mmCIF file of C-alpha atoms in Angstrom:
data_model
loop_
_atom_site.group_PDB
_atom_site.id
_atom_site.type_symbol
_atom_site.label_atom_id
_atom_site.label_comp_id
_atom_site.label_asym_id
_atom_site.label_seq_id
_atom_site.Cartn_x
_atom_site.Cartn_y
_atom_site.Cartn_z
ATOM 1 C CA MET D 1262 77.488 -27.716 48.137
ATOM 2 C CA PRO D 1263 76.147 -25.938 45.125
ATOM 3 C CA GLN D 1264 78.197 -25.455 42.092
ATOM 4 C CA TYR D 1265 78.548 -21.649 41.461
ATOM 5 C CA LYS D 1266 80.961 -21.166 38.700
ATOM 6 C CA GLN D 1267 79.671 -22.058 35.009
ATOM 7 C CA VAL D 1268 82.485 -21.298 32.508
ATOM 8 C CA GLN D 1269 81.848 -21.252 28.720
ATOM 9 C CA ARG D 1270 84.581 -21.548 26.333
ATOM 10 C CA THR D 1271 84.696 -19.078 23.297
ATOM 11 C CA ASP D 1272 87.997 -18.906 21.028
ATOM 12 C CA ASN D 1273 90.596 -19.578 23.706
ATOM 13 C CA ILE D 1274 88.770 -17.134 26.227
ATOM 14 C CA TYR D 1275 86.743 -18.242 29.054
ATOM 15 C CA SER D 1276 83.762 -16.206 30.291
ATOM 16 C CA LEU D 1277 81.959 -16.629 33.578
ATOM 17 C CA ASN D 1278 78.248 -17.107 33.535
ATOM 18 C CA THR D 1279 76.999 -15.551 36.674
ATOM 19 C CA THR D 1280 73.228 -16.163 36.394
ATOM 20 C CA LYS D 1281 73.160 -18.811 39.092
ATOM 21 C CA LEU D 1282 75.207 -17.056 41.755
ATOM 22 C CA PRO D 1283 73.903 -15.616 44.934
ATOM 23 C CA ARG D 1284 73.000 -11.877 44.429
ATOM 24 C CA LEU D 1285 75.994 -10.403 46.471
ATOM 25 C CA LYS D 1286 78.516 -12.758 44.746
ATOM 26 C CA GLN D 1287 77.023 -12.028 41.254
ATOM 27 C CA ARG D 1288 77.484 -8.126 41.940
ATOM 28 C CA ALA D 1289 81.130 -8.706 43.067
ATOM 29 C CA LEU D 1290 81.859 -10.705 39.889
ATOM 30 C CA GLU D 1291 80.183 -8.252 37.529
ATOM 31 C CA ALA D 1292 82.328 -5.376 39.045
ATOM 32 C CA THR D 1293 85.440 -7.444 38.005
ATOM 33 C CA SER D 1294 86.279 -7.962 34.395
ATOM 34 C CA PHE D 1295 86.015 -11.703 34.090
ATOM 35 C CA MET D 1296 87.579 -12.508 30.818
ATOM 36 C CA ILE D 1297 90.442 -14.650 31.504
ATOM 37 C CA GLU D 1298 92.871 -16.159 28.775
ATOM 38 C CA ALA D 1299 92.898 -19.982 28.580
ATOM 39 C CA ASN D 1300 95.404 -21.548 31.008
ATOM 40 C CA THR D 1301 96.205 -18.398 32.801
ATOM 41 C CA LYS D 1302 96.143 -18.469 36.703
ATOM 42 C CA THR D 1303 95.406 -15.152 38.198
ATOM 43 C CA LEU D 1304 95.564 -13.956 41.753
ATOM 44 C CA TYR D 1305 93.097 -11.191 42.671
ATOM 45 C CA LEU D 1306 94.059 -8.781 45.307
ATOM 46 C CA THR D 1307 92.396 -5.564 46.431
ATOM 47 C CA ILE D 1308 94.645 -2.875 47.906
ATOM 48 C CA LYS D 1309 94.566 0.709 49.044
ATOM 49 C CA LYS D 1310 95.164 3.765 46.670
ATOM 50 C CA GLU D 1311 98.599 4.439 48.209
ATOM 51 C CA TYR D 1312 100.056 1.038 47.462
ATOM 52 C CA PHE D 1313 98.123 0.893 44.039
ATOM 53 C CA ASP D 1314 99.966 4.086 42.988
ATOM 54 C CA GLN D 1315 103.357 2.857 44.192
ATOM 55 C CA ILE D 1316 102.822 -0.288 41.918
ATOM 56 C CA GLU D 1317 101.811 1.686 39.082
ATOM 57 C CA ARG D 1318 104.846 4.019 39.208
ATOM 58 C CA GLY D 1319 107.004 0.944 39.575
ATOM 59 C CA GLU D 1320 108.311 1.744 43.197
ATOM 60 C CA LYS D 1321 106.774 -1.136 44.864
ATOM 61 C CA GLU D 1322 108.251 -4.586 43.878
ATOM 62 C CA SER D 1323 106.576 -6.831 46.481
ATOM 63 C CA GLU D 1324 103.182 -7.218 48.146
ATOM 64 C CA PHE D 1325 102.867 -8.521 51.608
ATOM 65 C CA ARG D 1326 100.146 -10.605 53.398
ATOM 66 C CA GLU D 1327 100.037 -11.904 56.910
ATOM 67 C CA PHE D 1328 100.509 -15.628 57.558
ATOM 68 C CA LYS D 1329 96.955 -16.521 58.488
ATOM 69 C CA ARG D 1330 94.610 -19.314 57.458
ATOM 70 C CA HIS D 1331 92.927 -17.277 54.572
ATOM 71 C CA TRP D 1332 96.272 -16.483 52.919
ATOM 72 C CA ILE D 1333 97.770 -19.905 53.517
ATOM 73 C CA GLN D 1334 94.859 -21.469 51.539
ATOM 74 C CA LYS D 1335 95.049 -18.976 48.920
ATOM 75 C CA LEU D 1336 98.799 -19.007 48.393
ATOM 76 C CA MET D 1337 99.887 -22.673 49.327
ATOM 77 C CA ASN D 1338 98.944 -26.102 48.260
ATOM 78 C CA ALA D 1339 97.942 -28.805 50.730
ATOM 79 C CA ASN D 1340 101.396 -30.437 50.531
ATOM 80 C CA GLY D 1341 103.115 -27.167 51.699
ATOM 81 C CA THR D 1342 104.383 -25.892 48.344
ATOM 82 C CA PHE D 1343 103.576 -22.598 46.901
ATOM 83 C CA LYS D 1344 100.891 -22.125 44.329
ATOM 84 C CA HIS D 1345 101.887 -20.714 41.029
ATOM 85 C CA TYR D 1346 100.040 -17.900 39.451
ATOM 86 C CA ASP D 1347 100.810 -16.244 35.908
ATOM 87 C CA LEU D 1348 99.290 -12.825 36.801
ATOM 88 C CA ILE D 1349 98.234 -10.704 39.670
ATOM 89 C CA LEU D 1350 95.332 -8.365 39.181
ATOM 90 C CA PHE D 1351 95.402 -5.515 41.642
ATOM 91 C CA ARG D 1352 92.109 -3.528 42.187
ATOM 92 C CA ASN D 1353 91.978 -0.331 44.025
ATOM 93 C CA GLY D 1354 88.765 -0.559 45.835
ATOM 94 C CA TYR D 1355 85.524 -2.460 45.545
ATOM 95 C CA HIS D 1356 83.272 -0.129 43.467
ATOM 96 C CA LYS D 1357 82.271 -1.071 39.968
ATOM 97 C CA ASN D 1358 84.723 0.942 37.966
ATOM 98 C CA ALA D 1359 87.788 0.573 40.366
ATOM 99 C CA PRO D 1360 91.134 1.092 38.583
ATOM 100 C CA GLN D 1361 93.039 -2.169 37.857
ATOM 101 C CA ILE D 1362 96.486 -3.207 37.130
ATOM 102 C CA THR D 1363 97.713 -6.543 35.947
ATOM 103 C CA VAL D 1364 101.260 -7.554 36.854
ATOM 104 C CA GLU D 1365 103.445 -10.459 36.159
ATOM 105 C CA PHE D 1366 103.757 -12.970 39.173
ATOM 106 C CA LYS D 1367 107.357 -13.677 40.150
ATOM 107 C CA GLY D 1368 107.077 -15.950 43.176
ATOM 108 C CA ILE D 1369 106.276 -16.106 46.905
ATOM 109 C CA ARG D 1370 108.413 -16.543 49.931
ATOM 110 C CA ILE D 1371 107.804 -16.697 53.604
ATOM 111 C CA ILE D 1372 109.647 -14.176 55.843
ATOM 112 C CA LYS D 1373 109.750 -13.739 59.576
ATOM 113 C CA GLN D 1374 110.554 -10.164 60.549
ATOM 114 C CA LYS D 1375 111.877 -8.978 64.013
ATOM 115 C CA ARG D 1376 110.850 -5.291 63.600
ATOM 116 C CA GLY D 1377 108.160 -3.094 62.007
ATOM 117 C CA TRP D 1378 104.508 -3.867 61.406
ATOM 118 C CA PHE D 1379 104.786 -7.616 61.291
ATOM 119 C CA ARG D 1380 107.187 -7.910 64.314
ATOM 120 C CA HIS D 1381 107.725 -11.389 65.532
ATOM 121 C CA GLN D 1382 105.322 -12.691 62.823
ATOM 122 C CA LYS D 1383 105.520 -14.624 59.584
ATOM 123 C CA TYR D 1384 104.147 -13.232 56.392
ATOM 124 C CA PHE D 1385 103.947 -13.819 52.776
ATOM 125 C CA GLU D 1386 106.041 -11.697 50.264
ATOM 126 C CA ILE D 1387 104.641 -11.832 46.843
ATOM 127 C CA LYS D 1388 107.195 -10.723 44.289
ATOM 128 C CA LEU D 1389 105.816 -8.528 41.470
ATOM 129 C CA GLY D 1390 107.071 -8.383 37.779
ATOM 130 C CA LYS D 1391 106.295 -6.033 34.972
ATOM 131 C CA ILE D 1392 102.769 -4.266 34.528
ATOM 132 C CA THR D 1393 101.042 -6.031 31.633
ATOM 133 C CA SER D 1394 97.821 -3.886 31.525
ATOM 134 C CA ARG D 1395 96.091 -1.034 33.193
ATOM 135 C CA SER D 1396 92.454 0.158 33.319
ATOM 136 C CA THR D 1397 91.299 3.118 35.013
#
């Protein structure tokens, strides 16, 4: 399997060199600001404008994801414990200049609901903290 990420360290900030990525992955990474502070784990989530605006106004305190293979791998360790992130970067859409909000990560839990959208299903509840930065 080829190694896609090449990280270069500059003054406590890591920048991602995207020159060896396949073209589509390179475009996706260039569309995202990829300057990450050292030792900071960030969860990247793309959401609809309605939910993005609710988070920006401070009305939404949790984000939900279905209990499926993709989200299990992204949010849980192999031993069944939850992964820890420092920040959550929300993007409103996939275009190059999509607005972004960075929010503190407060934890994850699994809930089984008997009514509503996720009736009779498990889902992840990702708790959100304070907004740390915005870019529009």
